[in-house]
Amino acid sequence: MKPSDLKKLLVIKKKESTFLFAFSKIEKKARIRFLLAQVLQTLLSFLDFLGVAIIGVMGSLAISGVSSGAIGDRVYKVISLLHLDNLSLQGQISTLGLMSAIFLVSKTIFSYFITRKTLLFLSFQSANYSTNLMKKLLSRKMSGLHKNSIQTTIYNVTGGSNSLIVGVVGGWFSLFSDIAL
């Protein structure tokens, strides 16, 4: 392997995005697993949506209760859909508040575990990438090993690959999950 080949592995082309470059360094089966985790994390955003929507229903119900007015048609449909129309106003609001809290807290807990597993998974992929880089590095001729400084080579094989895989792909995972809904 020529020194320029290793340099090509470590240098990102200007036309290619950093994320796509980092994502391409992950094995194909692992990419599919990563994308499935991303879809699952995105679907969890609907729990946030439900929790906030229920808070909106609670607000509307509380305002109509304080002003002694009739509740709106949409709010009544939600209340009757949840079979809360037989409860008092306080019972309806407390039940809705509890439901909202359950949705929001469960989303946070599930999201924590999925993110934790995903980052652990990405760290294993980073270790695989480091192993492949090291194999390619050791298969080079001895004269080609001293092309870069020892510190640069060590960083590229260890911390650089970790920053590339876990930092870039993991950061994208978190960013996309937060923006999803």
PDB file of C-alpha atoms in Angstrom:
ATOM      1  CA  MET A   1       0.000   0.000   0.000  1.00  0.00           C
ATOM      2  CA  LYS A   2       1.372   3.395  -1.009  1.00  0.00           C
ATOM      3  CA  PRO A   3       1.549   6.292   1.462  1.00  0.00           C
ATOM      4  CA  SER A   4      -0.846   8.222  -0.744  1.00  0.00           C
ATOM      5  CA  ASP A   5      -3.444   5.446  -0.369  1.00  0.00           C
ATOM      6  CA  LEU A   6      -3.513   5.836   3.406  1.00  0.00           C
ATOM      7  CA  LYS A   7      -3.707   9.572   3.028  1.00  0.00           C
ATOM      8  CA  LYS A   8      -6.722   9.121   0.723  1.00  0.00           C
ATOM      9  CA  LEU A   9      -8.420   7.109   3.468  1.00  0.00           C
ATOM     10  CA  LEU A  10      -7.933   9.888   5.980  1.00  0.00           C
ATOM     11  CA  VAL A  11      -8.513  12.992   3.873  1.00  0.00           C
ATOM     12  CA  ILE A  12     -12.036  13.995   2.993  1.00  0.00           C
ATOM     13  CA  LYS A  13     -12.696  15.063  -0.570  1.00  0.00           C
ATOM     14  CA  LYS A  14     -14.066  18.558  -0.882  1.00  0.00           C
ATOM     15  CA  LYS A  15     -17.010  17.368  -2.977  1.00  0.00           C
ATOM     16  CA  GLU A  16     -18.048  14.792  -0.395  1.00  0.00           C
ATOM     17  CA  SER A  17     -19.750  15.782   2.849  1.00  0.00           C
ATOM     18  CA  THR A  18     -18.132  14.844   6.122  1.00  0.00           C
ATOM     19  CA  PHE A  19     -21.170  12.862   7.199  1.00  0.00           C
ATOM     20  CA  LEU A  20     -21.281  10.785   4.025  1.00  0.00           C
ATOM     21  CA  PHE A  21     -17.558  10.127   4.260  1.00  0.00           C
ATOM     22  CA  ALA A  22     -17.868   9.007   7.894  1.00  0.00           C
ATOM     23  CA  PHE A  23     -21.010   6.998   7.180  1.00  0.00           C
ATOM     24  CA  SER A  24     -19.273   5.181   4.320  1.00  0.00           C
ATOM     25  CA  LYS A  25     -16.624   3.920   6.756  1.00  0.00           C
ATOM     26  CA  ILE A  26     -19.260   1.903   8.609  1.00  0.00           C
ATOM     27  CA  GLU A  27     -19.996  -1.624   7.369  1.00  0.00           C
ATOM     28  CA  LYS A  28     -23.133  -2.036   5.251  1.00  0.00           C
ATOM     29  CA  LYS A  29     -25.057  -4.188   7.766  1.00  0.00           C
ATOM     30  CA  ALA A  30     -24.136  -1.760  10.504  1.00  0.00           C
ATOM     31  CA  ARG A  31     -25.410   1.166   8.412  1.00  0.00           C
ATOM     32  CA  ILE A  32     -28.789  -0.546   8.110  1.00  0.00           C
ATOM     33  CA  ARG A  33     -28.927  -1.093  11.877  1.00  0.00           C
ATOM     34  CA  PHE A  34     -27.980   2.534  12.420  1.00  0.00           C
ATOM     35  CA  LEU A  35     -30.742   3.741  10.097  1.00  0.00           C
ATOM     36  CA  LEU A  36     -33.286   1.532  11.876  1.00  0.00           C
ATOM     37  CA  ALA A  37     -32.249   3.056  15.194  1.00  0.00           C
ATOM     38  CA  GLN A  38     -32.631   6.496  13.607  1.00  0.00           C
ATOM     39  CA  VAL A  39     -36.158   5.672  12.440  1.00  0.00           C
ATOM     40  CA  LEU A  40     -37.077   4.349  15.895  1.00  0.00           C
ATOM     41  CA  GLN A  41     -35.687   7.477  17.543  1.00  0.00           C
ATOM     42  CA  THR A  42     -37.656   9.630  15.117  1.00  0.00           C
ATOM     43  CA  LEU A  43     -40.868   7.717  15.842  1.00  0.00           C
ATOM     44  CA  LEU A  44     -40.358   8.436  19.533  1.00  0.00           C
ATOM     45  CA  SER A  45     -40.814  12.111  18.696  1.00  0.00           C
ATOM     46  CA  PHE A  46     -44.522  11.393  18.320  1.00  0.00           C
ATOM     47  CA  LEU A  47     -44.671  10.773  22.071  1.00  0.00           C
ATOM     48  CA  ASP A  48     -43.496  14.359  22.527  1.00  0.00           C
ATOM     49  CA  PHE A  49     -46.129  15.514  20.078  1.00  0.00           C
ATOM     50  CA  LEU A  50     -48.868  13.648  21.964  1.00  0.00           C
ATOM     51  CA  GLY A  51     -47.696  14.996  25.312  1.00  0.00           C
ATOM     52  CA  VAL A  52     -47.712  18.591  24.087  1.00  0.00           C
ATOM     53  CA  ALA A  53     -51.069  18.137  22.348  1.00  0.00           C
ATOM     54  CA  ILE A  54     -52.582  16.851  25.584  1.00  0.00           C
ATOM     55  CA  ILE A  55     -51.175  19.884  27.405  1.00  0.00           C
ATOM     56  CA  GLY A  56     -52.977  22.043  24.824  1.00  0.00           C
ATOM     57  CA  VAL A  57     -56.234  20.211  25.515  1.00  0.00           C
ATOM     58  CA  MET A  58     -55.647  20.719  29.245  1.00  0.00           C
ATOM     59  CA  GLY A  59     -55.134  24.445  28.717  1.00  0.00           C
ATOM     60  CA  SER A  60     -58.278  24.794  26.669  1.00  0.00           C
ATOM     61  CA  LEU A  61     -60.238  22.766  29.200  1.00  0.00           C
ATOM     62  CA  ALA A  62     -58.905  24.853  32.096  1.00  0.00           C
ATOM     63  CA  ILE A  63     -59.744  28.143  30.371  1.00  0.00           C
ATOM     64  CA  SER A  64     -63.269  27.027  29.578  1.00  0.00           C
ATOM     65  CA  GLY A  65     -63.667  25.766  33.144  1.00  0.00           C
ATOM     66  CA  VAL A  66     -62.505  29.037  34.720  1.00  0.00           C
ATOM     67  CA  SER A  67     -64.703  31.138  32.459  1.00  0.00           C
ATOM     68  CA  SER A  68     -67.634  28.755  32.983  1.00  0.00           C
ATOM     69  CA  GLY A  69     -68.036  28.495  29.222  1.00  0.00           C
ATOM     70  CA  ALA A  70     -68.684  25.506  27.050  1.00  0.00           C
ATOM     71  CA  ILE A  71     -65.709  23.537  25.828  1.00  0.00           C
ATOM     72  CA  GLY A  72     -64.917  23.534  22.120  1.00  0.00           C
ATOM     73  CA  ASP A  73     -65.918  20.788  19.720  1.00  0.00           C
ATOM     74  CA  ARG A  74     -62.369  19.514  19.201  1.00  0.00           C
ATOM     75  CA  VAL A  75     -61.642  19.415  22.913  1.00  0.00           C
ATOM     76  CA  TYR A  76     -64.919  17.585  23.522  1.00  0.00           C
ATOM     77  CA  LYS A  77     -64.009  15.030  20.851  1.00  0.00           C
ATOM     78  CA  VAL A  78     -60.672  14.372  22.541  1.00  0.00           C
ATOM     79  CA  ILE A  79     -62.299  14.132  25.981  1.00  0.00           C
ATOM     80  CA  SER A  80     -64.948  11.723  24.731  1.00  0.00           C
ATOM     81  CA  LEU A  81     -62.369   9.725  22.734  1.00  0.00           C
ATOM     82  CA  LEU A  82     -60.417   9.201  25.957  1.00  0.00           C
ATOM     83  CA  HIS A  83     -63.656   8.386  27.842  1.00  0.00           C
ATOM     84  CA  LEU A  84     -63.115  11.245  30.270  1.00  0.00           C
ATOM     85  CA  ASP A  85     -66.474  12.949  29.689  1.00  0.00           C
ATOM     86  CA  ASN A  86     -67.988  11.400  32.842  1.00  0.00           C
ATOM     87  CA  LEU A  87     -65.275  12.892  35.114  1.00  0.00           C
ATOM     88  CA  SER A  88     -65.353  16.269  36.821  1.00  0.00           C
ATOM     89  CA  LEU A  89     -63.262  19.121  35.402  1.00  0.00           C
ATOM     90  CA  GLN A  90     -60.542  18.513  38.007  1.00  0.00           C
ATOM     91  CA  GLY A  91     -60.567  14.792  37.214  1.00  0.00           C
ATOM     92  CA  GLN A  92     -60.273  15.457  33.487  1.00  0.00           C
ATOM     93  CA  ILE A  93     -57.391  17.913  33.903  1.00  0.00           C
ATOM     94  CA  SER A  94     -55.496  15.702  36.345  1.00  0.00           C
ATOM     95  CA  THR A  95     -55.959  12.636  34.115  1.00  0.00           C
ATOM     96  CA  LEU A  96     -54.790  14.568  31.072  1.00  0.00           C
ATOM     97  CA  GLY A  97     -51.828  15.933  33.049  1.00  0.00           C
ATOM     98  CA  LEU A  98     -50.838  12.440  34.120  1.00  0.00           C
ATOM     99  CA  MET A  99     -51.149  11.154  30.543  1.00  0.00           C
ATOM    100  CA  SER A 100     -49.039  14.017  29.242  1.00  0.00           C
ATOM    101  CA  ALA A 101     -46.362  13.422  31.875  1.00  0.00           C
ATOM    102  CA  ILE A 102     -46.279   9.703  31.053  1.00  0.00           C
ATOM    103  CA  PHE A 103     -45.829  10.428  27.332  1.00  0.00           C
ATOM    104  CA  LEU A 104     -43.089  13.008  27.871  1.00  0.00           C
ATOM    105  CA  VAL A 105     -41.156  11.046  30.494  1.00  0.00           C
ATOM    106  CA  SER A 106     -41.397   7.742  28.622  1.00  0.00           C
ATOM    107  CA  LYS A 107     -40.099   9.435  25.454  1.00  0.00           C
ATOM    108  CA  THR A 108     -37.129  10.756  27.413  1.00  0.00           C
ATOM    109  CA  ILE A 109     -36.356   7.371  28.962  1.00  0.00           C
ATOM    110  CA  PHE A 110     -36.666   5.442  25.691  1.00  0.00           C
ATOM    111  CA  SER A 111     -34.633   8.089  23.879  1.00  0.00           C
ATOM    112  CA  TYR A 112     -31.881   7.834  26.507  1.00  0.00           C
ATOM    113  CA  PHE A 113     -31.551   4.076  26.061  1.00  0.00           C
ATOM    114  CA  ILE A 114     -31.666   4.217  22.252  1.00  0.00           C
ATOM    115  CA  THR A 115     -29.071   6.994  22.131  1.00  0.00           C
ATOM    116  CA  ARG A 116     -26.849   5.155  24.577  1.00  0.00           C
ATOM    117  CA  LYS A 117     -27.018   1.916  22.577  1.00  0.00           C
ATOM    118  CA  THR A 118     -26.453   3.782  19.311  1.00  0.00           C
ATOM    119  CA  LEU A 119     -23.351   5.573  20.583  1.00  0.00           C
ATOM    120  CA  LEU A 120     -21.988   2.298  21.960  1.00  0.00           C
ATOM    121  CA  PHE A 121     -22.693   0.684  18.600  1.00  0.00           C
ATOM    122  CA  LEU A 122     -20.901   3.527  16.813  1.00  0.00           C
ATOM    123  CA  SER A 123     -17.903   3.177  19.121  1.00  0.00           C
ATOM    124  CA  PHE A 124     -17.630  -0.489  18.100  1.00  0.00           C
ATOM    125  CA  GLN A 125     -17.795   0.594  14.457  1.00  0.00           C
ATOM    126  CA  SER A 126     -15.048   3.106  15.177  1.00  0.00           C
ATOM    127  CA  ALA A 127     -12.923   0.326  16.656  1.00  0.00           C
ATOM    128  CA  ASN A 128     -13.483  -1.758  13.505  1.00  0.00           C
ATOM    129  CA  TYR A 129     -12.461   1.176  11.351  1.00  0.00           C
ATOM    130  CA  SER A 130      -9.336   1.700  13.483  1.00  0.00           C
ATOM    131  CA  THR A 131      -8.476  -1.976  13.111  1.00  0.00           C
ATOM    132  CA  ASN A 132      -8.805  -1.762   9.339  1.00  0.00           C
ATOM    133  CA  LEU A 133      -6.660   1.368   9.255  1.00  0.00           C
ATOM    134  CA  MET A 134      -4.018  -0.317  11.377  1.00  0.00           C
ATOM    135  CA  LYS A 135      -3.992  -3.390   9.122  1.00  0.00           C
ATOM    136  CA  LYS A 136      -3.504  -1.198   6.078  1.00  0.00           C
ATOM    137  CA  LEU A 137      -0.822   0.784   7.854  1.00  0.00           C
ATOM    138  CA  LEU A 138       1.107  -2.314   8.891  1.00  0.00           C
ATOM    139  CA  SER A 139       0.883  -3.809   5.413  1.00  0.00           C
ATOM    140  CA  ARG A 140       2.857  -0.850   4.040  1.00  0.00           C
ATOM    141  CA  LYS A 141       6.587  -0.888   3.492  1.00  0.00           C
ATOM    142  CA  MET A 142       8.699   0.350   6.349  1.00  0.00           C
ATOM    143  CA  SER A 143       9.865   3.388   4.388  1.00  0.00           C
ATOM    144  CA  GLY A 144       6.240   4.468   3.894  1.00  0.00           C
ATOM    145  CA  LEU A 145       5.515   4.362   7.631  1.00  0.00           C
ATOM    146  CA  HIS A 146       7.649   7.407   8.289  1.00  0.00           C
ATOM    147  CA  LYS A 147       5.915   9.557   5.710  1.00  0.00           C
ATOM    148  CA  ASN A 148       3.797  11.176   8.457  1.00  0.00           C
ATOM    149  CA  SER A 149       4.894  11.880  11.992  1.00  0.00           C
ATOM    150  CA  ILE A 150       4.271   9.158  14.557  1.00  0.00           C
ATOM    151  CA  GLN A 151       1.852  11.401  16.458  1.00  0.00           C
ATOM    152  CA  THR A 152      -0.202  12.079  13.331  1.00  0.00           C
ATOM    153  CA  THR A 153      -0.371   8.385  12.506  1.00  0.00           C
ATOM    154  CA  ILE A 154      -1.388   7.445  16.054  1.00  0.00           C
ATOM    155  CA  TYR A 155      -4.086  10.127  16.113  1.00  0.00           C
ATOM    156  CA  ASN A 156      -5.431   9.091  12.701  1.00  0.00           C
ATOM    157  CA  VAL A 157      -5.723   5.463  13.742  1.00  0.00           C
ATOM    158  CA  THR A 158      -7.160   6.061  17.223  1.00  0.00           C
ATOM    159  CA  GLY A 159      -8.733   9.395  18.140  1.00  0.00           C
ATOM    160  CA  GLY A 160      -9.263  10.533  14.567  1.00  0.00           C
ATOM    161  CA  SER A 161     -11.288   7.489  13.615  1.00  0.00           C
ATOM    162  CA  ASN A 162     -13.297   7.802  16.834  1.00  0.00           C
ATOM    163  CA  SER A 163     -13.984  11.481  16.142  1.00  0.00           C
ATOM    164  CA  LEU A 164     -14.990  10.625  12.606  1.00  0.00           C
ATOM    165  CA  ILE A 165     -17.392   7.792  13.390  1.00  0.00           C
ATOM    166  CA  VAL A 166     -18.751   8.603  16.850  1.00  0.00           C
ATOM    167  CA  GLY A 167     -18.401  12.367  16.624  1.00  0.00           C
ATOM    168  CA  VAL A 168     -19.757  12.998  13.147  1.00  0.00           C
ATOM    169  CA  VAL A 169     -22.259  10.153  12.718  1.00  0.00           C
ATOM    170  CA  GLY A 170     -23.326  10.184  16.388  1.00  0.00           C
ATOM    171  CA  GLY A 171     -23.740  13.958  16.294  1.00  0.00           C
ATOM    172  CA  TRP A 172     -25.858  13.676  13.173  1.00  0.00           C
ATOM    173  CA  PHE A 173     -27.959  11.011  14.890  1.00  0.00           C
ATOM    174  CA  SER A 174     -28.670  13.309  17.831  1.00  0.00           C
ATOM    175  CA  LEU A 175     -29.281  16.339  15.643  1.00  0.00           C
ATOM    176  CA  PHE A 176     -31.685  14.565  13.320  1.00  0.00           C
ATOM    177  CA  SER A 177     -33.540  13.003  16.245  1.00  0.00           C
ATOM    178  CA  ASP A 178     -34.090  16.423  17.824  1.00  0.00           C
ATOM    179  CA  ILE A 179     -35.162  18.082  14.570  1.00  0.00           C
ATOM    180  CA  ALA A 180     -37.340  15.168  13.379  1.00  0.00           C
ATOM    181  CA  LEU A 181     -40.668  16.448  14.601  1.00  0.00           C
TER     182      LEU A 181
END
